[in-house]
C-alpha cells in the first residue's frame, strides 16, 4: 500500500495558505489576503494535495527544509509537532533525560521547573493551533458552494473530497485533544468563524464535549480500519482518541467513562489490526508496514526530512561510550549520547521475568553507571535502543541522519492495555489499591503483549498479580518513548506530589515532590498577548 506523499505538497500548500507568521503565536494571520487558497485550488488534484498538506503539518515544520519553521520566532527543532509532543509527554517524566541542557527549553522541562516562556511549550501550543487553522481553512475551501463555484462536479472527485473533509475533521480533533490534555484549554475556532477572529477560550469540559461529538459524528463516514491509504487515518484513529479521552475523563471532567473506553477499545481490537509478531519491528525503518500501527507521524530520510521524534530518539540513543550508531542505522557517534534513561525506568525491567524481554533494549553497567548524578556527564545513565533506522530485513535507512522510521502515535498494543485498565477501574480498582480484579479478557490482552515480547515463553501473569500499579509499569515497559507517560502518571496520581519520585524530578538529583499545577502546562505568554480571550492556568 503506497503512502500519501506529504513533502512537496505540504510545502506548497503551507506556502500558499499560511505565509510564515510575522510574530510569535500569530498563528491565524490577521490579513485574510495572505490566503491564496483560490489560486491553490484551481486544479482538481489540489484537493488531494491540500489533504496531504494538512497531514504534513504533523511531520514538517516549514517551507524550506528541515531547518525551517513556519511558526514565527521558533526554530525547527522546537516546533515539530511530534517532537514537542514527545518532549512534553516523556522528557518531563521518569523515562528519559536530555544531555544538552543548553538546548532551548530542555533544562526546565526535564527538571519540572518550566514557565510560560518555555520555548518548547510555546512550540507545542503554536503547532497544535496552527494545525487547527490548517484544518479549518481546508474545510472552508471545500464546501459544496465553493466546489460548485469552481466547477467541481465529477462524482468520483466529489466523493473523494467528502472523504478528505471527514479525515480533516478527525485531524482537527487530534489537535484539540492534545491541547486539552497538555494545556487544559485552547482558543477555539472552526471553519464557521472568519479567519481574522481570535478564538474564544474553551475549557476542558467544552473541549471534551466538542471532541466527543465531532468524532462520534464522523466515525461512520471514515474509512473502515486498515482500508485507507498508508499514512492516512481511519475509524480506528478516531476511536483511539475517544478511548483516550474516556480513559482520562476523571482527570479531564471528573466523570467515570470507563465503559465507554472499553467499548471503543473493543471496536478497535475487532477492526482488523493485529499485533506485529516482532515487537521491535514497530520501531524500525519500515514500520509503516506494521500490522498494529493505527496511525503514525511520517518520517522519510529522503523526501520527508524532519527533526522529529524518531530522528531525535534514534540519533540521541547512540551511547557516548558505545558509539553504537551503525547498528541503529545512523552515524557511529550519533548525537554523542544525547538521551539517557533515568534509574526508575530502568528498574521497571528488574528481575528474571524480563531477562529475555524484547522490550528491554537497555545497555548499561561497567563504565556506564545507573545513576545520573551529573546530567552533563553523558557516560552516566543507561541507554536505549528501541528505535532504529534499519528495516526489519536489516537494510539501513535512506539517510544516516534523517530516519525513515515513522513515529507511532497510536498502536493496537495501547488499545489492549487501555481496555484492561478501564475494565479494572470500572469494576472498582483504584489508584494505590492492591485489589486485583482483571477479567480473563483483560488478562488475555496483557499476556498477549508479554508473550509477544518474550517469543511466547514464561511471560504470562495471573490475575492476582495484575493491580493498577502493575499495569502502570506494564504500560511503561510496552509504550515507553511513545508520548504517553506523563498522561499515564497523572491518571495514576503519580506525577505531581511526592507519591512517586524519580531522578531529577523537581530539580533535585534524587527527586522531590512537585506542585499539582504541573499537571498542566502554562499557556505561553505570547499566546496570551496575541489572544486576549485566553487566560493563564493556575500557578503560572
PDB file of N, CA and C in Angstrom, residues 15-19 29-39 137 195-196:
ATOM      1  N   UNK A  15       2.780  27.158   2.001  1.00  0.00           N
ATOM      2  CA  UNK A  15       3.254  28.429   1.478  1.00  0.00           C
ATOM      3  C   UNK A  15       2.093  29.272   0.952  1.00  0.00           C
ATOM      4  N   UNK A  16       1.187  28.637   0.254  1.00  0.00           N
ATOM      5  CA  UNK A  16       0.066  29.375  -0.302  1.00  0.00           C
ATOM      6  C   UNK A  16      -0.924  29.804   0.773  1.00  0.00           C
ATOM      7  N   UNK A  17      -1.133  28.942   1.753  1.00  0.00           N
ATOM      8  CA  UNK A  17      -2.189  29.201   2.723  1.00  0.00           C
ATOM      9  C   UNK A  17      -1.724  30.019   3.925  1.00  0.00           C
ATOM     10  N   UNK A  18      -0.500  29.784   4.353  1.00  0.00           N
ATOM     11  CA  UNK A  18      -0.008  30.438   5.559  1.00  0.00           C
ATOM     12  C   UNK A  18       1.425  30.870   5.338  1.00  0.00           C
ATOM     13  N   UNK A  19       1.638  32.086   4.926  1.00  0.00           N
ATOM     14  CA  UNK A  19       2.999  32.576   4.871  1.00  0.00           C
ATOM     15  C   UNK A  19       3.525  32.641   6.287  1.00  0.00           C
ATOM     16  N   UNK A  29      -3.282  34.267  10.619  1.00  0.00           N
ATOM     17  CA  UNK A  29      -2.880  35.540  10.040  1.00  0.00           C
ATOM     18  C   UNK A  29      -3.989  36.580  10.097  1.00  0.00           C
ATOM     19  N   UNK A  30      -3.644  37.792  10.465  1.00  0.00           N
ATOM     20  CA  UNK A  30      -4.641  38.839  10.623  1.00  0.00           C
ATOM     21  C   UNK A  30      -5.131  39.368   9.283  1.00  0.00           C
ATOM     22  N   UNK A  31      -4.335  39.223   8.258  1.00  0.00           N
ATOM     23  CA  UNK A  31      -4.702  39.738   6.956  1.00  0.00           C
ATOM     24  C   UNK A  31      -5.189  38.595   6.081  1.00  0.00           C
ATOM     25  N   UNK A  32      -6.483  38.512   5.819  1.00  0.00           N
ATOM     26  CA  UNK A  32      -7.005  37.399   5.017  1.00  0.00           C
ATOM     27  C   UNK A  32      -6.396  37.329   3.624  1.00  0.00           C
ATOM     28  N   UNK A  33      -5.768  38.405   3.149  1.00  0.00           N
ATOM     29  CA  UNK A  33      -5.213  38.378   1.808  1.00  0.00           C
ATOM     30  C   UNK A  33      -4.012  37.446   1.684  1.00  0.00           C
ATOM     31  N   UNK A  34      -3.441  37.002   2.835  1.00  0.00           N
ATOM     32  CA  UNK A  34      -2.348  36.043   2.727  1.00  0.00           C
ATOM     33  C   UNK A  34      -2.860  34.686   2.264  1.00  0.00           C
ATOM     34  N   UNK A  35      -4.164  34.465   2.340  1.00  0.00           N
ATOM     35  CA  UNK A  35      -4.718  33.208   1.867  1.00  0.00           C
ATOM     36  C   UNK A  35      -4.877  33.261   0.353  1.00  0.00           C
ATOM     37  N   UNK A  36      -4.100  32.460  -0.328  1.00  0.00           N
ATOM     38  CA  UNK A  36      -4.195  32.380  -1.776  1.00  0.00           C
ATOM     39  C   UNK A  36      -4.857  31.065  -2.159  1.00  0.00           C
ATOM     40  N   UNK A  37      -5.816  30.667  -1.344  1.00  0.00           N
ATOM     41  CA  UNK A  37      -6.368  29.326  -1.486  1.00  0.00           C
ATOM     42  C   UNK A  37      -7.119  29.137  -2.792  1.00  0.00           C
ATOM     43  N   UNK A  38      -7.787  30.161  -3.285  1.00  0.00           N
ATOM     44  CA  UNK A  38      -8.483  30.008  -4.559  1.00  0.00           C
ATOM     45  C   UNK A  38      -7.496  29.682  -5.670  1.00  0.00           C
ATOM     46  N   UNK A  39      -6.345  30.320  -5.614  1.00  0.00           N
ATOM     47  CA  UNK A  39      -5.304  30.020  -6.600  1.00  0.00           C
ATOM     48  C   UNK A  39      -4.836  28.580  -6.454  1.00  0.00           C
ATOM     49  N   UNK A 137      -9.151  25.945   7.437  1.00  0.00           N
ATOM     50  CA  UNK A 137      -9.108  26.552   6.107  1.00  0.00           C
ATOM     51  C   UNK A 137      -9.403  25.525   5.017  1.00  0.00           C
ATOM     52  N   UNK A 195     -11.566  34.111   9.373  1.00  0.00           N
ATOM     53  CA  UNK A 195     -10.142  33.847   9.576  1.00  0.00           C
ATOM     54  C   UNK A 195      -9.531  34.775  10.607  1.00  0.00           C
ATOM     55  N   UNK A 196      -9.849  36.029  10.587  1.00  0.00           N
ATOM     56  CA  UNK A 196      -9.131  37.019  11.391  1.00  0.00           C
ATOM     57  C   UNK A 196      -9.658  37.154  12.816  1.00  0.00           C
TER      58      UNK A 196
END
